[in-house]
Amino acid sequence: MRPTDAEIVRHYDQEGTEGDAYVPGYVPTRTPIAIEEHDPKWMSTYDVVIELISGALGSRALELHHIGSTSVPGLPAKPIIDIDLIVEDPADESNYLPELLNLGFIHAVREPWWHQHRLVMLRQSERTAHVHIFGPDCPEVIRHVMFRDWLRTHPDDCELYANAKRSAAGATNAEVGTGMDYNRRKECVVRDIYDRMFRAHGLMT
């Protein structure tokens, strides 16, 4: 069942501390936030990664979406391919996680309080990807796809977001912060764009 408008426009805040989401045994590393100019190769890297996932999971991969900044032509980004993978039940990790681990993915995050979100990461010299795992009709996936399509067709907001990303990366690197710190620094701009997008689609007044 499609989420309600209220569920789609709701901004979720982090519950608990950042460490609560990390899978036991996963140790995050603090590396500089590298924002690069858009590289057309990111699109082909996405194609390779989803072919790997589709081959491993078959029909259990209900949907795959290229989201995030690498999916928006012309938008600078961290050279990490973000993908939304939809499975029947993200909480049933035994139904998909072993196959992803066999492909070389690392299970990094488990957030049952946020749409049962799981995050697995692929870090290889020729490709780097973060795969966000959600269930069917998840409002967050709808938000991600809407945001991607909005930035593809609204150059002013795309430029606004690009400037926010560069500023957030600079400040985070100066303090040797984390990716979560980087996300928090650009969150205000992101939410402003989301709200403008939701109003344009008639989801907010």
PDB file of C-alpha atoms in Angstrom:
ATOM      1  CA  MET A   1       0.000   0.000   0.000  1.00  0.00           C
ATOM      2  CA  ARG A   2       1.371   3.386  -0.998  1.00  0.00           C
ATOM      3  CA  PRO A   3       2.357   5.541   1.993  1.00  0.00           C
ATOM      4  CA  THR A   4       0.211   8.522   2.891  1.00  0.00           C
ATOM      5  CA  ASP A   5       1.321  12.042   2.015  1.00  0.00           C
ATOM      6  CA  ALA A   6       2.069  12.634   5.707  1.00  0.00           C
ATOM      7  CA  GLU A   7       4.380   9.626   5.777  1.00  0.00           C
ATOM      8  CA  ILE A   8       6.206  10.771   2.643  1.00  0.00           C
ATOM      9  CA  VAL A   9       6.832  14.338   3.804  1.00  0.00           C
ATOM     10  CA  ARG A  10       7.878  13.413   7.336  1.00  0.00           C
ATOM     11  CA  HIS A  11      11.539  14.130   8.129  1.00  0.00           C
ATOM     12  CA  TYR A  12      12.972  11.464  10.413  1.00  0.00           C
ATOM     13  CA  ASP A  13      15.570  12.410  12.982  1.00  0.00           C
ATOM     14  CA  GLN A  14      18.219  10.031  14.255  1.00  0.00           C
ATOM     15  CA  GLU A  15      17.024   8.001  17.230  1.00  0.00           C
ATOM     16  CA  GLY A  16      19.658   7.195  19.840  1.00  0.00           C
ATOM     17  CA  THR A  17      23.341   7.778  19.191  1.00  0.00           C
ATOM     18  CA  GLU A  18      25.201   7.320  15.945  1.00  0.00           C
ATOM     19  CA  GLY A  19      26.868   4.175  17.284  1.00  0.00           C
ATOM     20  CA  ASP A  20      23.507   2.494  17.922  1.00  0.00           C
ATOM     21  CA  ALA A  21      23.113   1.870  14.190  1.00  0.00           C
ATOM     22  CA  TYR A  22      26.437   0.160  13.569  1.00  0.00           C
ATOM     23  CA  VAL A  23      26.436  -3.612  13.254  1.00  0.00           C
ATOM     24  CA  PRO A  24      28.553  -5.242  16.006  1.00  0.00           C
ATOM     25  CA  GLY A  25      32.052  -5.715  14.680  1.00  0.00           C
ATOM     26  CA  TYR A  26      31.849  -2.924  12.130  1.00  0.00           C
ATOM     27  CA  VAL A  27      34.300  -0.113  12.865  1.00  0.00           C
ATOM     28  CA  PRO A  28      33.736   3.083  10.858  1.00  0.00           C
ATOM     29  CA  THR A  29      36.787   4.851   9.515  1.00  0.00           C
ATOM     30  CA  ARG A  30      37.246   8.599   9.418  1.00  0.00           C
ATOM     31  CA  THR A  31      38.434   9.569   5.973  1.00  0.00           C
ATOM     32  CA  PRO A  32      38.246  13.006   4.340  1.00  0.00           C
ATOM     33  CA  ILE A  33      34.967  13.797   2.569  1.00  0.00           C
ATOM     34  CA  ALA A  34      35.960  13.941  -1.098  1.00  0.00           C
ATOM     35  CA  ILE A  35      33.533  15.856  -3.312  1.00  0.00           C
ATOM     36  CA  GLU A  36      34.333  15.329  -6.986  1.00  0.00           C
ATOM     37  CA  GLU A  37      32.883  16.800 -10.135  1.00  0.00           C
ATOM     38  CA  HIS A  38      30.300  14.573 -11.756  1.00  0.00           C
ATOM     39  CA  ASP A  39      31.791  11.631 -13.620  1.00  0.00           C
ATOM     40  CA  PRO A  40      29.681   9.935 -16.328  1.00  0.00           C
ATOM     41  CA  LYS A  41      31.372   6.661 -15.360  1.00  0.00           C
ATOM     42  CA  TRP A  42      29.238   6.608 -12.205  1.00  0.00           C
ATOM     43  CA  MET A  43      26.244   5.582 -14.278  1.00  0.00           C
ATOM     44  CA  SER A  44      28.067   2.579 -15.727  1.00  0.00           C
ATOM     45  CA  THR A  45      29.354   1.630 -12.275  1.00  0.00           C
ATOM     46  CA  TYR A  46      25.744   1.577 -11.082  1.00  0.00           C
ATOM     47  CA  ASP A  47      24.856  -0.766 -13.940  1.00  0.00           C
ATOM     48  CA  VAL A  48      27.657  -3.154 -12.948  1.00  0.00           C
ATOM     49  CA  VAL A  49      26.673  -3.187  -9.266  1.00  0.00           C
ATOM     50  CA  ILE A  50      22.973  -3.799  -9.890  1.00  0.00           C
ATOM     51  CA  GLU A  51      23.855  -6.605 -12.277  1.00  0.00           C
ATOM     52  CA  LEU A  52      25.844  -8.224  -9.462  1.00  0.00           C
ATOM     53  CA  ILE A  53      22.964  -7.796  -7.004  1.00  0.00           C
ATOM     54  CA  SER A  54      20.325  -8.980  -9.444  1.00  0.00           C
ATOM     55  CA  GLY A  55      22.398 -12.009 -10.343  1.00  0.00           C
ATOM     56  CA  ALA A  56      22.831 -12.948  -6.689  1.00  0.00           C
ATOM     57  CA  LEU A  57      19.295 -12.277  -5.449  1.00  0.00           C
ATOM     58  CA  GLY A  58      17.173 -12.874  -8.531  1.00  0.00           C
ATOM     59  CA  SER A  59      13.496 -12.175  -7.879  1.00  0.00           C
ATOM     60  CA  ARG A  60      14.224 -11.364  -4.223  1.00  0.00           C
ATOM     61  CA  ALA A  61      15.496  -7.990  -5.445  1.00  0.00           C
ATOM     62  CA  LEU A  62      12.070  -6.454  -5.983  1.00  0.00           C
ATOM     63  CA  GLU A  63      13.372  -3.039  -7.067  1.00  0.00           C
ATOM     64  CA  LEU A  64      16.717  -1.298  -7.532  1.00  0.00           C
ATOM     65  CA  HIS A  65      17.082   2.474  -7.818  1.00  0.00           C
ATOM     66  CA  HIS A  66      20.118   4.651  -8.455  1.00  0.00           C
ATOM     67  CA  ILE A  67      19.729   7.482  -5.932  1.00  0.00           C
ATOM     68  CA  GLY A  68      21.927  10.120  -4.355  1.00  0.00           C
ATOM     69  CA  SER A  69      24.172  12.668  -6.005  1.00  0.00           C
ATOM     70  CA  THR A  70      25.920  10.284  -8.406  1.00  0.00           C
ATOM     71  CA  SER A  71      22.523   9.735 -10.056  1.00  0.00           C
ATOM     72  CA  VAL A  72      22.155  13.430 -10.986  1.00  0.00           C
ATOM     73  CA  PRO A  73      24.127  14.490 -14.092  1.00  0.00           C
ATOM     74  CA  GLY A  74      26.262  17.554 -13.401  1.00  0.00           C
ATOM     75  CA  LEU A  75      26.027  17.331  -9.612  1.00  0.00           C
ATOM     76  CA  PRO A  76      29.323  16.961  -7.734  1.00  0.00           C
ATOM     77  CA  ALA A  77      29.392  14.032  -5.347  1.00  0.00           C
ATOM     78  CA  LYS A  78      31.403  11.663  -3.254  1.00  0.00           C
ATOM     79  CA  PRO A  79      32.447   8.914  -5.695  1.00  0.00           C
ATOM     80  CA  ILE A  80      30.164   6.400  -3.985  1.00  0.00           C
ATOM     81  CA  ILE A  81      27.201   4.907  -5.827  1.00  0.00           C
ATOM     82  CA  ASP A  82      24.066   4.989  -3.662  1.00  0.00           C
ATOM     83  CA  ILE A  83      21.448   2.366  -4.419  1.00  0.00           C
ATOM     84  CA  ASP A  84      18.068   1.592  -2.886  1.00  0.00           C
ATOM     85  CA  LEU A  85      17.387  -2.141  -2.863  1.00  0.00           C
ATOM     86  CA  ILE A  86      13.827  -3.230  -2.108  1.00  0.00           C
ATOM     87  CA  VAL A  87      13.313  -6.679  -0.592  1.00  0.00           C
ATOM     88  CA  GLU A  88      10.203  -8.284   0.829  1.00  0.00           C
ATOM     89  CA  ASP A  89      11.322  -7.970   4.461  1.00  0.00           C
ATOM     90  CA  PRO A  90      14.566  -6.167   5.380  1.00  0.00           C
ATOM     91  CA  ALA A  91      14.381  -7.636   8.895  1.00  0.00           C
ATOM     92  CA  ASP A  92      14.757 -11.131   7.399  1.00  0.00           C
ATOM     93  CA  GLU A  93      18.466 -10.707   6.743  1.00  0.00           C
ATOM     94  CA  SER A  94      18.943 -14.417   6.027  1.00  0.00           C
ATOM     95  CA  ASN A  95      16.949 -13.961   2.821  1.00  0.00           C
ATOM     96  CA  TYR A  96      19.432 -11.614   1.170  1.00  0.00           C
ATOM     97  CA  LEU A  97      22.461 -10.804   3.339  1.00  0.00           C
ATOM     98  CA  PRO A  98      24.559 -13.979   2.801  1.00  0.00           C
ATOM     99  CA  GLU A  99      24.481 -13.487  -0.974  1.00  0.00           C
ATOM    100  CA  LEU A 100      25.491  -9.821  -0.653  1.00  0.00           C
ATOM    101  CA  LEU A 101      28.329 -10.686   1.716  1.00  0.00           C
ATOM    102  CA  ASN A 102      29.535 -13.292  -0.780  1.00  0.00           C
ATOM    103  CA  LEU A 103      29.769 -10.512  -3.368  1.00  0.00           C
ATOM    104  CA  GLY A 104      32.137  -8.607  -1.085  1.00  0.00           C
ATOM    105  CA  PHE A 105      29.657  -6.280   0.605  1.00  0.00           C
ATOM    106  CA  ILE A 106      30.165  -5.348   4.254  1.00  0.00           C
ATOM    107  CA  HIS A 107      27.141  -5.119   6.550  1.00  0.00           C
ATOM    108  CA  ALA A 108      27.604  -1.781   8.325  1.00  0.00           C
ATOM    109  CA  VAL A 109      24.265  -0.464   9.596  1.00  0.00           C
ATOM    110  CA  ARG A 110      21.059  -1.869  11.019  1.00  0.00           C
ATOM    111  CA  GLU A 111      18.275   0.643  11.836  1.00  0.00           C
ATOM    112  CA  PRO A 112      15.014  -1.169  12.670  1.00  0.00           C
ATOM    113  CA  TRP A 113      13.501   2.091  13.943  1.00  0.00           C
ATOM    114  CA  TRP A 114      13.867   3.710  10.488  1.00  0.00           C
ATOM    115  CA  HIS A 115      11.794   1.626   8.072  1.00  0.00           C
ATOM    116  CA  GLN A 116      13.906  -1.457   8.968  1.00  0.00           C
ATOM    117  CA  HIS A 117      16.809   0.118   7.049  1.00  0.00           C
ATOM    118  CA  ARG A 118      19.976  -1.896   6.475  1.00  0.00           C
ATOM    119  CA  LEU A 119      23.151  -0.636   4.817  1.00  0.00           C
ATOM    120  CA  VAL A 120      25.741  -2.765   3.074  1.00  0.00           C
ATOM    121  CA  MET A 121      28.857  -1.318   1.476  1.00  0.00           C
ATOM    122  CA  LEU A 122      31.030  -2.445  -1.404  1.00  0.00           C
ATOM    123  CA  ARG A 123      34.542  -1.054  -1.376  1.00  0.00           C
ATOM    124  CA  GLN A 124      36.620  -2.262  -4.292  1.00  0.00           C
ATOM    125  CA  SER A 125      39.248  -0.396  -6.240  1.00  0.00           C
ATOM    126  CA  GLU A 126      37.116  -0.335  -9.378  1.00  0.00           C
ATOM    127  CA  ARG A 127      33.783   0.350  -7.670  1.00  0.00           C
ATOM    128  CA  THR A 128      32.430   1.710  -4.398  1.00  0.00           C
ATOM    129  CA  ALA A 129      28.748   1.473  -3.538  1.00  0.00           C
ATOM    130  CA  HIS A 130      26.401   1.878  -0.602  1.00  0.00           C
ATOM    131  CA  VAL A 131      23.237  -0.195  -0.846  1.00  0.00           C
ATOM    132  CA  HIS A 132      20.311   0.913   1.321  1.00  0.00           C
ATOM    133  CA  ILE A 133      17.871  -1.916   1.936  1.00  0.00           C
ATOM    134  CA  PHE A 134      14.191  -1.155   2.514  1.00  0.00           C
ATOM    135  CA  GLY A 135      10.855  -2.930   2.193  1.00  0.00           C
ATOM    136  CA  PRO A 136       8.036  -2.461  -0.357  1.00  0.00           C
ATOM    137  CA  ASP A 137       6.186   0.876  -0.458  1.00  0.00           C
ATOM    138  CA  CYS A 138       8.713   2.508   1.862  1.00  0.00           C
ATOM    139  CA  PRO A 139       8.207   6.293   2.070  1.00  0.00           C
ATOM    140  CA  GLU A 140      11.961   6.873   2.204  1.00  0.00           C
ATOM    141  CA  VAL A 141      12.456   5.247  -1.172  1.00  0.00           C
ATOM    142  CA  ILE A 142       9.733   7.453  -2.654  1.00  0.00           C
ATOM    143  CA  ARG A 143      11.512  10.485  -1.159  1.00  0.00           C
ATOM    144  CA  HIS A 144      14.863   9.438  -2.607  1.00  0.00           C
ATOM    145  CA  VAL A 145      13.501   8.969  -6.122  1.00  0.00           C
ATOM    146  CA  MET A 146      11.518  12.218  -5.986  1.00  0.00           C
ATOM    147  CA  PHE A 147      14.595  14.135  -4.789  1.00  0.00           C
ATOM    148  CA  ARG A 148      16.749  12.646  -7.538  1.00  0.00           C
ATOM    149  CA  ASP A 149      14.233  13.529 -10.246  1.00  0.00           C
ATOM    150  CA  TRP A 150      13.709  17.022  -8.816  1.00  0.00           C
ATOM    151  CA  LEU A 151      17.422  17.818  -8.902  1.00  0.00           C
ATOM    152  CA  ARG A 152      17.661  16.487 -12.454  1.00  0.00           C
ATOM    153  CA  THR A 153      15.070  19.017 -13.611  1.00  0.00           C
ATOM    154  CA  HIS A 154      15.675  22.024 -11.296  1.00  0.00           C
ATOM    155  CA  PRO A 155      19.163  23.468 -11.913  1.00  0.00           C
ATOM    156  CA  ASP A 156      18.828  26.211  -9.270  1.00  0.00           C
ATOM    157  CA  ASP A 157      18.216  23.697  -6.495  1.00  0.00           C
ATOM    158  CA  CYS A 158      20.905  21.448  -7.940  1.00  0.00           C
ATOM    159  CA  GLU A 159      23.418  24.305  -7.669  1.00  0.00           C
ATOM    160  CA  LEU A 160      22.183  25.167  -4.179  1.00  0.00           C
ATOM    161  CA  TYR A 161      22.722  21.582  -3.095  1.00  0.00           C
ATOM    162  CA  ALA A 162      26.158  21.427  -4.731  1.00  0.00           C
ATOM    163  CA  ASN A 163      27.284  24.493  -2.770  1.00  0.00           C
ATOM    164  CA  ALA A 164      25.929  23.009   0.473  1.00  0.00           C
ATOM    165  CA  LYS A 165      27.829  19.787  -0.172  1.00  0.00           C
ATOM    166  CA  ARG A 166      31.121  21.578  -0.760  1.00  0.00           C
ATOM    167  CA  SER A 167      30.675  23.751   2.332  1.00  0.00           C
ATOM    168  CA  ALA A 168      29.701  20.780   4.526  1.00  0.00           C
ATOM    169  CA  ALA A 169      32.651  18.728   3.282  1.00  0.00           C
ATOM    170  CA  GLY A 170      35.108  21.546   3.972  1.00  0.00           C
ATOM    171  CA  ALA A 171      33.846  22.084   7.518  1.00  0.00           C
ATOM    172  CA  THR A 172      33.730  18.369   8.268  1.00  0.00           C
ATOM    173  CA  ASN A 173      37.235  17.752   6.985  1.00  0.00           C
ATOM    174  CA  ALA A 174      38.564  20.688   9.014  1.00  0.00           C
ATOM    175  CA  GLU A 175      37.281  19.009  12.183  1.00  0.00           C
ATOM    176  CA  VAL A 176      38.177  15.456  11.065  1.00  0.00           C
ATOM    177  CA  GLY A 177      34.484  14.586  11.325  1.00  0.00           C
ATOM    178  CA  THR A 178      32.438  11.648  10.067  1.00  0.00           C
ATOM    179  CA  GLY A 179      30.016  11.120   7.235  1.00  0.00           C
ATOM    180  CA  MET A 180      27.204  11.644   9.734  1.00  0.00           C
ATOM    181  CA  ASP A 181      28.695  15.048  10.604  1.00  0.00           C
ATOM    182  CA  TYR A 182      28.798  15.895   6.908  1.00  0.00           C
ATOM    183  CA  ASN A 183      25.145  14.906   6.486  1.00  0.00           C
ATOM    184  CA  ARG A 184      24.062  16.998   9.463  1.00  0.00           C
ATOM    185  CA  ARG A 185      25.821  20.080   8.099  1.00  0.00           C
ATOM    186  CA  LYS A 186      23.906  19.990   4.826  1.00  0.00           C
ATOM    187  CA  GLU A 187      20.633  18.785   6.301  1.00  0.00           C
ATOM    188  CA  CYS A 188      19.002  22.229   6.498  1.00  0.00           C
ATOM    189  CA  VAL A 189      19.482  22.845   2.764  1.00  0.00           C
ATOM    190  CA  VAL A 190      18.341  19.329   1.906  1.00  0.00           C
ATOM    191  CA  ARG A 191      15.137  19.726   3.909  1.00  0.00           C
ATOM    192  CA  ASP A 192      14.421  23.120   2.366  1.00  0.00           C
ATOM    193  CA  ILE A 193      14.648  21.560  -1.096  1.00  0.00           C
ATOM    194  CA  TYR A 194      12.485  18.622  -0.015  1.00  0.00           C
ATOM    195  CA  ASP A 195       9.808  20.955   1.342  1.00  0.00           C
ATOM    196  CA  ARG A 196       9.812  23.015  -1.851  1.00  0.00           C
ATOM    197  CA  MET A 197       9.539  19.813  -3.883  1.00  0.00           C
ATOM    198  CA  PHE A 198       6.706  18.445  -1.736  1.00  0.00           C
ATOM    199  CA  ARG A 199       4.723  21.670  -2.109  1.00  0.00           C
ATOM    200  CA  ALA A 200       5.187  21.608  -5.866  1.00  0.00           C
ATOM    201  CA  HIS A 201       3.796  18.061  -5.929  1.00  0.00           C
ATOM    202  CA  GLY A 202       0.836  19.014  -3.764  1.00  0.00           C
ATOM    203  CA  LEU A 203       1.962  16.911  -0.799  1.00  0.00           C
ATOM    204  CA  MET A 204       2.302  19.929   1.508  1.00  0.00           C
ATOM    205  CA  THR A 205       0.504  23.253   1.785  1.00  0.00           C
TER     206      THR A 205
END
